[in-house]
Every structure is written in C-alpha cells, then in structure tokens.
Coordinates of N, CA and C in Angstrom, one line a residue:
M1 N 12.9 -16.9 -9.0 CA 13.3 -15.8 -9.4 C 14.7 -15.7 -8.7
Q2 N 15.1 -16.0 -7.2 CA 16.1 -16.2 -6.9 C 17.2 -17.4 -6.9
G3 N 16.5 -18.5 -7.5 CA 17.6 -19.5 -8.1 C 17.8 -19.0 -9.5
K4 N 17.7 -18.2 -10.5 CA 17.9 -18.0 -11.5 C 19.1 -17.2 -11.5
V5 N 19.9 -18.1 -12.4 CA 21.3 -17.6 -12.7 C 21.5 -16.4 -13.7
E6 N 21.0 -16.9 -15.0 CA 21.0 -16.0 -16.1 C 19.8 -14.7 -16.0
I7 N 19.9 -13.4 -15.9 CA 18.8 -12.7 -16.1 C 19.4 -11.6 -17.2
C8 N 18.2 -11.6 -18.1 CA 18.3 -10.4 -19.4 C 19.6 -10.8 -20.1
G9 N 19.9 -12.2 -20.2 CA 21.4 -12.5 -20.6 C 22.6 -12.6 -19.6
V10 N 22.5 -11.9 -18.8 CA 23.6 -11.6 -17.8 C 23.8 -13.0 -16.7
N11 N 24.8 -13.2 -16.4 CA 25.1 -14.7 -16.0 C 25.5 -14.1 -14.4
T12 N 24.7 -13.9 -13.6 CA 24.2 -13.3 -12.2 C 25.4 -13.5 -11.3
S13 N 25.9 -15.0 -11.5 CA 26.6 -15.7 -10.6 C 28.3 -15.0 -10.9
K14 N 28.3 -14.2 -11.8 CA 29.8 -13.8 -12.2 C 29.5 -12.3 -12.2
L15 N 28.9 -11.3 -11.9 CA 28.8 -10.0 -11.7 C 29.6 -9.6 -10.5
K16 N 30.2 -8.8 -11.1 CA 31.8 -8.0 -10.4 C 31.1 -7.0 -9.1
V17 N 31.8 -7.2 -8.0 CA 31.5 -6.2 -6.8 C 32.8 -5.3 -6.5
L18 N 32.1 -4.0 -6.9 CA 32.9 -2.9 -6.6 C 33.4 -2.4 -5.4
R19 N 34.7 -2.1 -4.8 CA 34.9 -1.7 -3.5 C 34.2 -0.3 -3.6
N20 N 34.5 0.2 -2.5 CA 33.7 1.7 -2.1 C 34.6 2.8 -3.2
D21 N 36.0 2.4 -2.6 CA 37.1 3.6 -3.3 C 36.7 3.1 -4.9
E22 N 36.9 2.0 -5.3 CA 36.6 2.0 -6.9 C 35.4 2.8 -7.3
T23 N 34.1 2.6 -6.8 CA 33.1 3.0 -7.1 C 33.0 4.7 -7.2
M24 N 34.0 5.0 -6.4 CA 34.0 6.5 -6.2 C 34.7 7.3 -7.1
E25 N 35.9 6.5 -7.2 CA 36.8 6.4 -8.8 C 35.9 6.7 -10.0
L26 N 35.2 5.6 -10.3 CA 34.5 5.7 -11.4 C 33.6 6.3 -11.4
L27 N 32.9 7.2 -10.3 CA 32.0 8.1 -10.4 C 32.6 9.5 -10.7
R28 N 33.6 9.7 -10.1 CA 34.6 11.0 -10.3 C 34.7 11.2 -11.9
R29 N 35.3 9.6 -12.8 CA 35.4 9.7 -14.0 C 34.1 10.0 -14.7
T30 N 33.2 9.2 -14.2 CA 31.7 9.5 -14.8 C 31.5 11.1 -15.0
K31 N 31.6 11.4 -14.0 CA 30.9 13.2 -13.9 C 31.7 13.8 -14.9
E32 N 33.2 13.7 -15.3 CA 34.1 14.2 -16.1 C 33.9 13.7 -17.3
G33 N 32.8 12.9 -17.8 CA 32.4 12.6 -19.3 C 33.1 11.3 -19.5
D34 N 33.4 10.6 -19.2 CA 34.2 9.3 -18.9 C 33.1 8.1 -19.6
Q35 N 33.0 7.4 -20.8 CA 31.9 7.0 -20.7 C 32.1 5.4 -20.5
K36 N 33.3 5.2 -20.8 CA 33.8 3.9 -20.2 C 34.0 3.7 -18.8
A37 N 34.2 4.3 -18.0 CA 34.0 4.5 -16.7 C 32.3 4.2 -16.4
R38 N 31.6 5.5 -16.9 CA 30.3 4.9 -16.6 C 29.6 3.6 -16.7
D39 N 30.2 2.8 -18.1 CA 29.8 1.7 -18.3 C 30.5 0.8 -17.3
E40 N 31.4 0.6 -17.0 CA 32.0 -0.3 -15.9 C 31.4 -0.2 -14.3
L41 N 30.7 1.4 -14.2 CA 30.3 1.9 -12.9 C 28.8 1.1 -13.1
I42 N 28.3 1.1 -14.2 CA 27.2 0.1 -14.3 C 26.9 -1.3 -13.9
R43 N 27.7 -2.0 -14.9 CA 28.4 -3.3 -14.7 C 29.0 -3.6 -13.2
G44 N 29.3 -3.1 -12.6 CA 30.0 -3.4 -11.2 C 28.9 -3.1 -10.3
N45 N 27.5 -2.5 -10.8 CA 26.6 -2.4 -9.7 C 25.2 -3.1 -10.0
L46 N 25.2 -4.2 -11.1 CA 24.3 -4.5 -11.3 C 23.8 -5.8 -10.0
R47 N 25.0 -6.4 -9.4 CA 24.5 -7.0 -8.3 C 23.6 -6.0 -7.1
L48 N 23.9 -4.7 -7.2 CA 22.8 -4.2 -6.3 C 21.4 -4.4 -6.7
V49 N 21.4 -4.4 -8.2 CA 19.7 -4.4 -8.9 C 19.3 -5.5 -8.2
L50 N 20.3 -6.6 -8.6 CA 19.9 -7.9 -8.4 C 19.3 -8.2 -6.7
S51 N 20.2 -7.7 -5.9 CA 19.7 -7.7 -4.5 C 18.2 -7.2 -4.4
V52 N 18.1 -5.7 -5.1 CA 16.9 -5.5 -4.6 C 15.7 -6.1 -5.3
I53 N 15.9 -6.2 -6.9 CA 14.6 -7.1 -7.1 C 14.0 -8.5 -6.2
Q54 N 15.0 -8.9 -5.6 CA 14.7 -10.2 -4.6 C 14.0 -9.9 -3.9
K55 N 13.6 -8.2 -3.7 CA 12.6 -8.2 -2.4 C 11.1 -7.8 -3.0
F56 N 11.0 -7.9 -4.3 CA 9.8 -7.9 -5.1 C 9.4 -9.1 -5.4
S57 N 10.1 -10.4 -5.2 CA 9.9 -11.9 -5.4 C 8.1 -11.9 -4.9
G58 N 7.9 -13.3 -5.5 CA 6.5 -13.7 -5.2 C 5.3 -12.9 -5.5
R59 N 5.3 -11.8 -6.3 CA 4.5 -11.0 -7.1 C 4.2 -11.6 -8.4
G60 N 4.6 -12.7 -8.7 CA 4.0 -12.9 -10.2 C 4.8 -12.3 -11.2
E61 N 5.8 -11.1 -11.1 CA 6.6 -10.4 -11.8 C 7.7 -10.9 -12.6
N62 N 8.0 -11.0 -13.7 CA 8.7 -11.4 -14.7 C 10.2 -10.8 -14.0
A63 N 11.2 -11.6 -13.8 CA 12.3 -11.1 -13.2 C 13.0 -10.1 -14.3
D64 N 13.2 -10.6 -15.3 CA 13.9 -10.0 -16.3 C 13.3 -8.7 -16.4
D65 N 12.1 -8.4 -16.5 CA 11.4 -7.0 -16.5 C 11.8 -6.2 -15.5
L66 N 11.9 -7.1 -14.3 CA 12.2 -6.0 -13.0 C 13.7 -5.5 -13.3
F67 N 14.5 -6.7 -13.7 CA 15.9 -6.3 -13.5 C 16.1 -5.0 -14.7
Q68 N 15.3 -5.1 -15.6 CA 15.5 -4.1 -16.9 C 15.4 -2.6 -16.0
V69 N 14.0 -2.7 -15.6 CA 13.5 -1.3 -14.8 C 14.4 -1.2 -13.8
G70 N 14.9 -2.0 -12.8 CA 16.0 -1.7 -11.7 C 17.0 -1.0 -12.4
C71 N 18.0 -1.4 -13.7 CA 18.8 -0.8 -14.0 C 18.4 0.6 -14.5
V72 N 17.0 0.7 -15.2 CA 17.0 2.4 -15.2 C 17.1 3.0 -14.0
G73 N 16.8 2.6 -13.1 CA 17.2 3.1 -11.6 C 18.5 3.5 -11.2
L74 N 19.0 2.7 -11.7 CA 20.7 2.5 -11.1 C 21.2 3.6 -11.9
I75 N 20.8 3.5 -13.3 CA 21.4 4.6 -14.1 C 21.1 6.1 -13.5
K76 N 19.8 6.4 -13.3 CA 19.2 7.5 -13.0 C 20.4 7.9 -11.3
A77 N 20.3 6.8 -10.7 CA 21.1 7.0 -9.6 C 22.6 7.6 -9.8
I78 N 23.4 7.1 -10.7 CA 24.6 7.2 -11.5 C 24.6 8.9 -12.0
D79 N 23.6 9.0 -12.3 CA 23.7 10.6 -12.9 C 23.3 11.5 -12.0
N80 N 22.7 11.2 -11.2 CA 22.2 12.0 -10.0 C 23.1 12.6 -8.6
F81 N 23.9 11.0 -9.0 CA 24.7 11.3 -7.3 C 25.7 12.3 -7.7
D82 N 25.7 12.8 -6.2 CA 26.5 14.2 -6.0 C 27.7 13.5 -5.3
I83 N 29.2 13.3 -5.9 CA 30.3 12.7 -5.4 C 30.7 13.8 -3.9
T84 N 30.7 14.9 -4.0 CA 30.8 15.8 -3.0 C 30.4 15.5 -1.5
Q85 N 29.2 14.7 -1.6 CA 28.5 14.4 -0.1 C 29.4 13.2 0.3
P86 N 29.4 12.9 1.8 CA 30.0 11.6 2.2 C 28.8 10.9 2.6
V87 N 28.3 10.1 1.3 CA 27.6 9.4 1.6 C 27.8 8.2 0.5
R88 N 27.8 6.8 0.9 CA 28.2 5.9 0.0 C 26.9 5.7 -1.4
F89 N 27.5 5.4 -2.1 CA 26.7 5.1 -3.5 C 25.8 4.3 -3.2
S90 N 26.0 3.0 -2.7 CA 24.8 2.2 -2.3 C 23.3 2.9 -1.3
T91 N 23.8 3.5 -0.6 CA 22.9 4.4 0.2 C 21.8 5.2 -0.6
Y92 N 22.6 5.9 -1.6 CA 21.9 6.5 -2.6 C 21.0 5.7 -3.8
G93 N 21.9 4.8 -4.1 CA 21.2 4.1 -5.3 C 20.2 3.3 -4.9
V94 N 20.1 2.4 -3.9 CA 19.2 1.3 -3.3 C 17.6 2.2 -3.3
P95 N 17.5 3.0 -2.8 CA 16.0 3.9 -3.0 C 15.7 4.3 -4.2
M96 N 16.7 4.7 -5.0 CA 16.3 5.2 -6.4 C 16.1 3.8 -7.1
I97 N 16.4 2.8 -7.1 CA 16.2 1.6 -7.7 C 14.7 1.1 -7.3
V98 N 14.8 1.2 -5.8 CA 13.3 0.4 -5.6 C 12.3 1.5 -6.0
G99 N 12.5 2.8 -6.2 CA 11.4 3.9 -6.7 C 11.2 3.2 -8.1
E100 N 12.0 3.1 -9.0 CA 12.1 3.1 -9.8 C 10.9 2.0 -10.3
I101 N 11.2 0.6 -9.5 CA 10.7 -0.8 -9.9 C 9.1 -0.1 -9.4
R102 N 8.5 0.5 -8.1 CA 7.6 0.4 -7.5 C 6.8 1.5 -8.5
R103 N 7.4 2.3 -9.2 CA 6.9 2.8 -10.4 C 6.3 2.3 -11.5
Y104 N 7.1 0.9 -11.7 CA 6.7 0.4 -12.9 C 5.6 -0.4 -12.1
L105 N 5.6 -1.1 -11.3 CA 4.5 -1.9 -10.6 C 3.1 -0.9 -10.6
R106 N 3.3 0.2 -10.1 CA 2.1 1.1 -10.0 C 1.7 1.2 -11.6
D107 N 2.6 1.7 -12.3 CA 1.7 1.8 -13.8 C 1.3 0.5 -14.1
N108 N 1.6 -0.7 -14.1 CA 0.7 -1.8 -14.2 C 0.1 -2.8 -13.6
S109 N -0.2 -1.8 -12.8 CA -1.2 -2.3 -11.7 C -2.6 -2.4 -12.2
T110 N -3.5 -3.4 -11.5 CA -4.9 -3.4 -12.1 C -5.7 -2.7 -11.0
I111 N -5.3 -1.7 -10.3 CA -5.9 -1.0 -9.2 C -5.6 0.4 -10.0
R112 N -6.4 1.0 -10.2 CA -6.4 2.3 -11.0 C -6.8 3.6 -10.1
V113 N -5.8 4.5 -9.8 CA -5.8 5.8 -9.6 C -6.5 7.1 -10.4
S114 N -7.0 7.9 -10.0 CA -7.5 9.1 -10.6 C -6.4 9.6 -11.3
R115 N -6.6 10.3 -12.6 CA -5.0 11.0 -13.5 C -4.4 12.0 -12.5
S116 N -5.6 12.7 -12.1 CA -5.0 13.7 -11.1 C -4.1 13.4 -9.9
M117 N -4.7 12.4 -9.4 CA -3.8 11.9 -8.1 C -2.4 11.6 -8.3
R118 N -2.2 10.9 -9.7 CA -1.3 10.0 -10.1 C -0.2 11.0 -10.6
D119 N -0.8 12.2 -11.0 CA 0.2 13.3 -11.7 C 0.6 13.9 -10.3
T120 N 0.1 14.2 -9.5 CA 0.5 14.9 -7.8 C 1.2 13.9 -7.6
A121 N 1.2 12.5 -7.7 CA 2.2 11.3 -6.9 C 3.7 11.7 -8.1
Y122 N 3.5 11.6 -9.1 CA 4.6 11.6 -9.8 C 5.5 12.7 -9.9
K123 N 5.2 14.1 -9.6 CA 5.5 15.3 -9.2 C 6.3 15.1 -7.9
V124 N 5.7 14.5 -6.9 CA 6.2 14.5 -5.5 C 7.3 13.5 -5.5
M125 N 7.2 12.4 -6.5 CA 8.3 11.4 -6.7 C 9.4 11.9 -7.4
Q126 N 8.9 13.1 -8.2 CA 10.2 13.7 -9.3 C 11.0 14.7 -7.9
A127 N 10.3 15.4 -7.0 CA 10.7 15.9 -6.3 C 11.6 15.8 -5.3
R128 N 11.2 14.1 -4.7 CA 11.9 13.3 -4.0 C 13.2 13.1 -4.7
E129 N 13.3 12.6 -5.6 CA 14.8 12.7 -6.1 C 15.7 13.6 -6.6
K130 N 15.0 15.1 -6.9 CA 15.7 16.1 -6.9 C 16.4 16.4 -5.4
L131 N 15.4 16.3 -4.1 CA 15.9 16.7 -2.8 C 16.9 15.6 -2.7
M132 N 16.8 14.5 -3.1 CA 17.7 13.1 -2.7 C 18.7 13.8 -3.0
S133 N 19.0 13.9 -4.5 CA 20.4 14.6 -5.3 C 20.7 15.4 -4.8
E134 N 20.2 16.6 -4.1 CA 20.6 17.8 -3.4 C 21.5 17.5 -2.0
T135 N 20.8 16.9 -1.3 CA 20.9 16.7 0.3 C 21.4 15.2 0.2
Q136 N 21.3 14.1 -0.1 CA 21.7 12.8 -0.3 C 20.8 12.0 1.2
R137 N 19.8 12.3 1.4 CA 18.9 12.1 2.2 C 17.3 12.1 1.7
E138 N 16.6 11.3 2.5 CA 15.2 11.2 2.1 C 14.7 12.7 2.7
P139 N 14.0 13.2 1.7 CA 13.2 14.3 2.3 C 11.9 14.2 3.1
T140 N 11.6 15.4 3.9 CA 10.3 15.0 4.7 C 9.0 15.3 4.0
V141 N 8.0 15.3 4.3 CA 6.6 15.4 3.7 C 6.7 17.1 4.1
E142 N 7.1 17.8 4.6 CA 6.9 19.1 4.7 C 8.0 19.9 3.8
Q143 N 9.3 19.2 3.3 CA 10.1 19.5 2.4 C 9.5 19.4 0.9
L144 N 9.1 18.1 0.7 CA 8.3 17.9 -0.5 C 7.0 18.9 -0.7
A145 N 6.2 19.2 0.3 CA 5.1 20.4 0.1 C 5.6 21.7 -0.5
K146 N 7.0 21.7 0.7 CA 7.2 23.4 0.5 C 8.1 23.6 -1.5
E147 N 8.4 22.4 -1.6 CA 9.1 22.4 -3.2 C 8.4 22.3 -4.1
L148 N 7.0 21.7 -3.7 CA 6.1 21.7 -5.1 C 4.7 22.7 -4.8
D149 N 5.0 23.3 -3.4 CA 4.0 24.6 -2.9 C 2.8 23.9 -3.4
I150 N 2.3 22.7 -2.9 CA 1.2 22.3 -2.6 C 0.7 21.8 -0.8
P151 N -0.4 21.7 -0.2 CA -0.7 21.2 1.2 C 0.2 20.1 1.2
R152 N 0.7 20.0 2.4 CA 1.1 18.7 2.9 C 0.5 17.7 2.3
E153 N -1.3 17.8 3.2 CA -2.4 16.8 3.0 C -2.0 15.9 1.5
D154 N -2.0 17.0 0.6 CA -2.0 16.4 -0.7 C -0.9 15.7 -1.1
V155 N 0.4 15.9 -0.5 CA 1.5 15.0 -0.6 C 1.1 13.4 -0.2
V156 N 0.5 13.5 1.4 CA 0.5 12.3 2.0 C -0.7 11.6 1.0
F157 N -1.9 12.4 0.5 CA -2.8 11.3 -0.3 C -2.5 10.9 -1.2
A158 N -1.4 11.8 -2.0 CA -1.1 11.1 -3.4 C -0.1 10.1 -3.1
M159 N 0.7 10.1 -2.4 CA 1.6 8.8 -2.0 C 1.0 7.6 -1.5
D160 N 0.1 8.0 -0.8 CA -0.9 6.9 -0.3 C -1.5 5.9 -1.1
A161 N -2.1 7.0 -2.4 CA -2.9 6.5 -3.3 C -2.4 5.4 -4.2
I162 N -0.9 5.9 -4.3 CA -0.4 4.6 -5.3 C 0.7 4.0 -4.7
V163 N 0.6 3.5 -3.3 CA 1.1 2.6 -2.6 C 0.7 1.3 -3.1
D164 N 1.9 0.4 -3.1 CA 1.6 -1.0 -3.6 C 0.6 -1.8 -2.5
P165 N -0.6 -2.2 -3.0 CA -1.1 -3.3 -2.0 C -0.4 -4.6 -1.3
V166 N -0.9 -4.7 -0.1 CA -0.3 -5.6 0.5 C -0.8 -7.0 0.3
S167 N -0.4 -8.1 0.2 CA -1.4 -9.5 0.1 C -1.9 -9.8 1.7
L168 N -3.2 -10.1 1.9 CA -3.5 -10.6 3.3 C -2.5 -11.9 3.8
F169 N -2.1 -12.7 2.6 CA -1.5 -13.4 3.1 C 0.1 -13.7 3.0
E170 N 0.5 -12.4 3.1 CA 2.0 -12.1 2.9 C 2.5 -12.1 4.2
P171 N 3.8 -13.2 4.6 CA 4.2 -13.2 5.9 C 4.9 -12.1 6.2
I172 N 4.6 -12.1 7.9 CA 5.5 -10.8 8.3 C 6.3 -11.2 9.4
Y173 N 6.3 -12.2 9.9 CA 6.7 -13.1 10.8 C 7.1 -14.7 11.0
S174 N 8.2 -15.5 11.1 CA 8.3 -16.5 11.4 C 8.9 -17.3 12.4
D175 N 8.6 -18.3 13.1 CA 9.4 -18.5 14.0 C 9.3 -20.2 14.2
S176 N 10.1 -21.1 14.4 CA 10.1 -22.5 14.4 C 8.9 -23.2 13.6
G177 N 8.8 -22.4 12.2 CA 8.1 -22.7 11.3 C 6.7 -22.2 11.3
D178 N 6.3 -21.8 12.6 CA 5.0 -21.0 12.5 C 4.9 -19.7 12.2
T179 N 4.3 -19.3 11.0 CA 4.3 -18.2 10.1 C 3.0 -17.1 10.2
V180 N 3.1 -15.9 10.7 CA 2.2 -15.0 11.0 C 2.1 -14.3 9.8
C181 N 1.2 -14.4 9.0 CA 0.5 -13.2 7.8 C 0.0 -12.0 8.2
V182 N 0.0 -11.2 7.2 CA -0.9 -10.0 7.5 C -2.2 -10.2 7.9
M183 N -3.0 -10.9 7.4 CA -4.3 -11.5 7.9 C -4.5 -11.7 9.4
D184 N -3.3 -12.3 10.2 CA -3.4 -12.6 11.5 C -3.3 -11.3 12.2
Q185 N -2.9 -10.4 11.6 CA -2.6 -9.0 12.6 C -3.7 -7.8 12.0
V186 N -5.0 -8.4 11.1 CA -6.0 -7.2 10.8 C -6.9 -7.6 11.6
K187 N -7.7 -7.1 12.2 CA -8.9 -6.6 13.5 C -9.9 -6.9 12.6
D188 N -11.0 -7.9 12.7 CA -12.3 -8.0 12.2 C -13.2 -6.9 13.2
S189 N -13.9 -6.0 12.8 CA -14.3 -5.4 13.6 C -16.0 -5.6 13.3
K190 N -16.5 -6.3 12.4 CA -17.6 -7.1 12.1 C -18.3 -8.4 12.6
N191 N -17.1 -9.1 13.2 CA -17.4 -10.5 13.4 C -16.8 -10.7 14.9
T192 N -16.6 -9.8 15.9 CA -16.2 -9.8 17.1 C -17.1 -10.6 18.4
D193 N -16.6 -11.3 19.2 CA -17.4 -12.2 20.0 C -18.4 -11.3 20.4
E194 N -17.9 -10.0 21.1 CA -19.1 -9.1 21.0 C -20.3 -8.9 20.6
Q195 N -20.0 -8.7 19.4 CA -21.3 -8.6 18.2 C -22.0 -9.8 18.2
W196 N -21.3 -11.0 18.1 CA -21.8 -12.3 18.0 C -23.0 -12.5 19.3
L197 N -22.5 -12.1 20.4 CA -23.2 -12.2 21.8 C -24.1 -11.5 21.5
E198 N -24.5 -10.1 21.0 CA -25.6 -9.3 20.9 C -26.4 -9.8 20.1
H199 N -25.8 -10.5 19.0 CA -27.0 -10.7 17.7 C -27.8 -12.2 18.4
I200 N -27.1 -12.9 19.4 CA -27.7 -14.0 19.7 C -28.7 -13.3 20.8
A201 N -28.5 -12.2 21.6 CA -29.2 -11.9 22.8 C -30.4 -11.2 21.9
L202 N -30.1 -10.2 20.6 CA -31.5 -9.8 19.9 C -32.3 -11.0 19.2
K203 N -31.9 -11.8 18.9 CA -32.6 -13.0 18.2 C -33.6 -13.5 19.3
D204 N -33.2 -13.6 20.8 CA -33.5 -14.1 21.5 C -34.7 -13.4 22.5
A205 N -34.5 -11.8 22.0 CA -35.3 -11.0 22.4 C -36.6 -10.6 21.5
L206 N -36.3 -10.8 20.5 CA -37.3 -11.0 19.5 C -38.2 -12.2 19.3
D207 N -37.7 -13.4 19.7 CA -38.4 -14.5 19.8 C -39.3 -14.3 20.9
R208 N -39.4 -13.5 21.9 CA -40.2 -13.4 22.8 C -41.3 -12.6 22.8
L209 N -41.0 -11.8 21.8 CA -42.3 -11.2 21.1 C -43.3 -12.0 20.7
G210 N -44.8 -11.0 20.3 CA -45.8 -11.8 19.9 C -45.5 -11.9 18.3
E211 N -46.4 -12.6 17.6 CA -46.3 -12.9 16.2 C -46.5 -11.7 15.4
R212 N -47.6 -10.6 15.9 CA -48.0 -9.5 15.4 C -46.4 -8.6 15.4
E213 N -46.4 -8.4 16.6 CA -45.1 -7.6 16.9 C -44.1 -7.7 16.3
R214 N -43.4 -9.0 15.8 CA -42.4 -9.6 15.0 C -42.6 -8.9 13.7
H215 N -44.0 -9.1 13.0 CA -44.1 -9.0 11.9 C -44.0 -7.5 11.5
I216 N -44.7 -6.4 12.4 CA -44.8 -5.0 12.4 C -43.1 -4.7 12.1
L217 N -42.3 -5.1 13.3 CA -41.0 -4.8 13.2 C -40.3 -5.1 11.8
A218 N -40.6 -6.2 11.5 CA -39.8 -6.8 10.1 C -40.4 -5.9 8.9
L219 N -41.9 -5.3 9.1 CA -42.2 -4.5 8.0 C -41.6 -3.0 7.9
R220 N -41.3 -2.6 9.3 CA -40.9 -1.4 9.4 C -39.4 -1.1 9.4
F221 N -38.7 -1.9 9.9 CA -37.1 -2.0 9.8 C -36.3 -3.1 8.9
Y222 N -37.2 -4.0 8.3 CA -36.2 -4.7 7.2 C -36.8 -4.4 6.0
E223 N -38.0 -4.3 5.9 CA -38.4 -3.7 4.8 C -38.6 -2.0 4.1
G224 N -38.4 -1.3 5.4 CA -38.4 0.2 5.3 C -39.6 0.7 4.8
K225 N -41.1 -0.3 5.6 CA -42.0 0.5 5.2 C -42.5 1.6 6.3
T226 N -43.4 2.9 5.9 CA -43.6 3.5 6.9 C -44.9 3.1 8.3
Q227 N -45.3 3.7 8.7 CA -46.3 3.4 9.7 C -47.7 3.1 9.0
M228 N -48.1 4.0 8.4 CA -49.1 4.1 7.7 C -49.3 2.9 6.3
E229 N -48.0 2.5 5.8 CA -48.3 1.4 4.9 C -48.3 0.1 5.6
V230 N -47.6 0.1 6.9 CA -47.5 -1.1 7.6 C -48.9 -1.4 8.3
S231 N -50.1 -0.1 8.7 CA -51.1 -0.3 9.2 C -52.3 -0.9 8.1
A232 N -52.0 -0.3 6.7 CA -52.6 -1.0 5.3 C -52.4 -2.2 5.5
E233 N -51.5 -2.7 5.4 CA -50.8 -4.1 5.3 C -51.6 -5.0 6.4
V234 N -51.3 -4.7 7.7 CA -51.5 -5.4 8.7 C -53.2 -5.5 9.0
G235 N -54.0 -4.4 8.7 CA -55.3 -4.1 8.9 C -55.6 -3.5 10.6
I236 N -54.9 -2.7 11.0 CA -55.2 -2.2 11.9 C -54.9 -0.2 11.6
S237 N -55.3 0.7 12.7 CA -54.7 1.5 12.6 C -53.3 2.2 12.9
Q238 N -52.7 3.8 12.6 CA -51.5 3.8 12.3 C -51.1 4.1 13.9
A239 N -51.9 4.4 14.8 CA -51.9 4.8 16.0 C -51.6 3.6 16.9
Q240 N -52.5 2.3 16.7 CA -52.0 1.1 17.4 C -50.3 0.4 16.6
V241 N -50.2 0.6 15.0 CA -48.9 0.5 14.7 C -48.2 0.8 15.7
S242 N -48.1 2.4 15.9 CA -47.2 3.1 17.0 C -46.9 2.7 18.1
R243 N -48.2 1.9 18.6 CA -48.2 1.8 20.1 C -47.3 0.2 20.1
L244 N -47.8 -0.6 19.3 CA -47.2 -1.8 19.2 C -45.7 -1.8 18.9
E245 N -45.1 -0.8 17.9 CA -43.6 -0.9 17.7 C -43.1 -0.3 18.9
K246 N -43.5 0.5 19.6 CA -42.9 1.3 20.7 C -42.9 0.2 21.7
N247 N -43.7 -0.5 22.2 CA -44.0 -1.7 23.1 C -42.9 -2.5 22.6
A248 N -42.9 -3.1 21.5 CA -42.1 -3.9 21.2 C -40.5 -3.5 21.3
L249 N -40.1 -2.5 21.0 CA -38.9 -1.9 20.9 C -38.2 -1.7 22.7
K250 N -39.3 -1.5 23.2 CA -39.4 -1.5 24.9 C -38.9 -2.7 25.4
T251 N -39.6 -3.7 24.8 CA -39.4 -4.9 25.5 C -37.9 -5.4 25.4
I252 N -37.7 -5.5 23.6 CA -36.6 -5.9 23.4 C -35.1 -4.8 24.2
K253 N -35.2 -3.9 24.5 CA -34.1 -3.3 25.1 C -34.0 -3.8 26.7
K254 N -35.3 -4.3 27.2 CA -35.3 -4.8 28.4 C -34.9 -6.1 28.4
N255 N -35.1 -7.0 27.7 CA -34.5 -8.6 27.4 C -32.7 -8.5 27.5
I256 N -32.6 -7.3 26.6 CA -31.1 -7.2 26.0 C -30.4 -6.9 27.5

C-alpha cells in the first residue's frame, strides 16, 4: 500500500499540502458556506488521510477502501472543527480519521460483539466526537460517562469490546535486524518451568505407588468415579478404597 502511487484515482505523489494559515483561512470560509473553499480544504488534506491509512498497512485491507473511509473521517473533522479554538486542524483531524477507519474495520471484523455492547460503543464514540468538537481535546472516561449518563464501567467495557485485535506476530520493536513481536512479550502461564518440574515430580511420585493405588487414583480423579463405583470395579469395600486413596495421596505429597 505504501508503494502505491494512485489510490481511488488520486495521484498521491501530487497531493497538495496546505500551510497552517491556508488551512485556517479555508476553514473560516467553509464555515461561512463557501463550498469551493470546502472542496479545496478536502483536497489539501488528502495527504493527511494517506499518512493515517499507512498505519493500518499489513491487515490485508484494500487501500482504496481505507482511503475512502478516511476521507469520510476527514470531512467529519472539517464539518465539526471549531475555528475559535487554538488547535491545529491536523491535531483534531487525525483522531477523527483514525476513528472512522477503526469503526469500518470493526463493522467488517469476523469477531462478533453483542448488539447492545456495540450500540453502547457507538454512543460512546459519538459522545467522544461531540466533546472533542466542543473542547478540541480527548475526553476522559468520566466525561463520556457523564455525557451519556451511564456508569463508568459501561464505557470501559464497551470500548474494550470493540478494540481491534492484535496479531501475536505484530512487531513492536526492532533493533539491528532482531525483531521483537507481541508473542515474545506474552507470558505463558500454562507451560512455565515451575509447572514443568512439578509435572515431572508428580509423575515420579505416581510411579512409586503400587499398581492398585495408581488404578484407584486414575478411576477417582481422571474418570471422576465415586468411591462406591471404584469399589465395585476393583472388587474391594468402599472403606478400603478410601484408605488406599488417602495413603496414596499422602505418599504423593511426601515424595513431591
């Protein structure tokens, strides 16, 4: 995608770049209803859209689709930007473009989120855009919760539910050709050295038991049978099963 010159029929190598004063003047004229200024403002910020969609490369998404969605975010940013605030347009526009692309990716994701949770997330995103338009800064979770009159936890859960999944093979750091991926930073709580050693110790302790004791433990803890069922299968009383089981467990604990 980064090497593509033409996207949606637009020659990206010839995209115009506006100075900040030019952008603010076009924004002022746009707010006054000048459609020509609005069109020029959109064309002058297409490179901003291009820079944003490059952050989403490697996801297998069509560059043309992302560019069109990013342009929708750009237009929303132009329409909602408050020229009375001392903020550069790009500072406000980039989060709007990113948000529009993420919304598109979530809607087309194979991972399904419940309808109620998705609806809450959309309300949160709309409230976020509204507050950003008013304050020109990122609202806090508390501000979003107050705006929607819902618990803070609902805001957090809704936004977490629709966050983009991250590949375990996504690089997070690279130095001298050695790349560190997300997978390298994830702890494996099931296959630690301690658990591996405990498994070896348990196996060794079981090997020291008699065959009948091992058979009783297998029936009780692997097959989930009751002491009565074990006694019927082994051919001894329940009291004997209970005694052998306790002695076997005591021996295992001692050996471990």
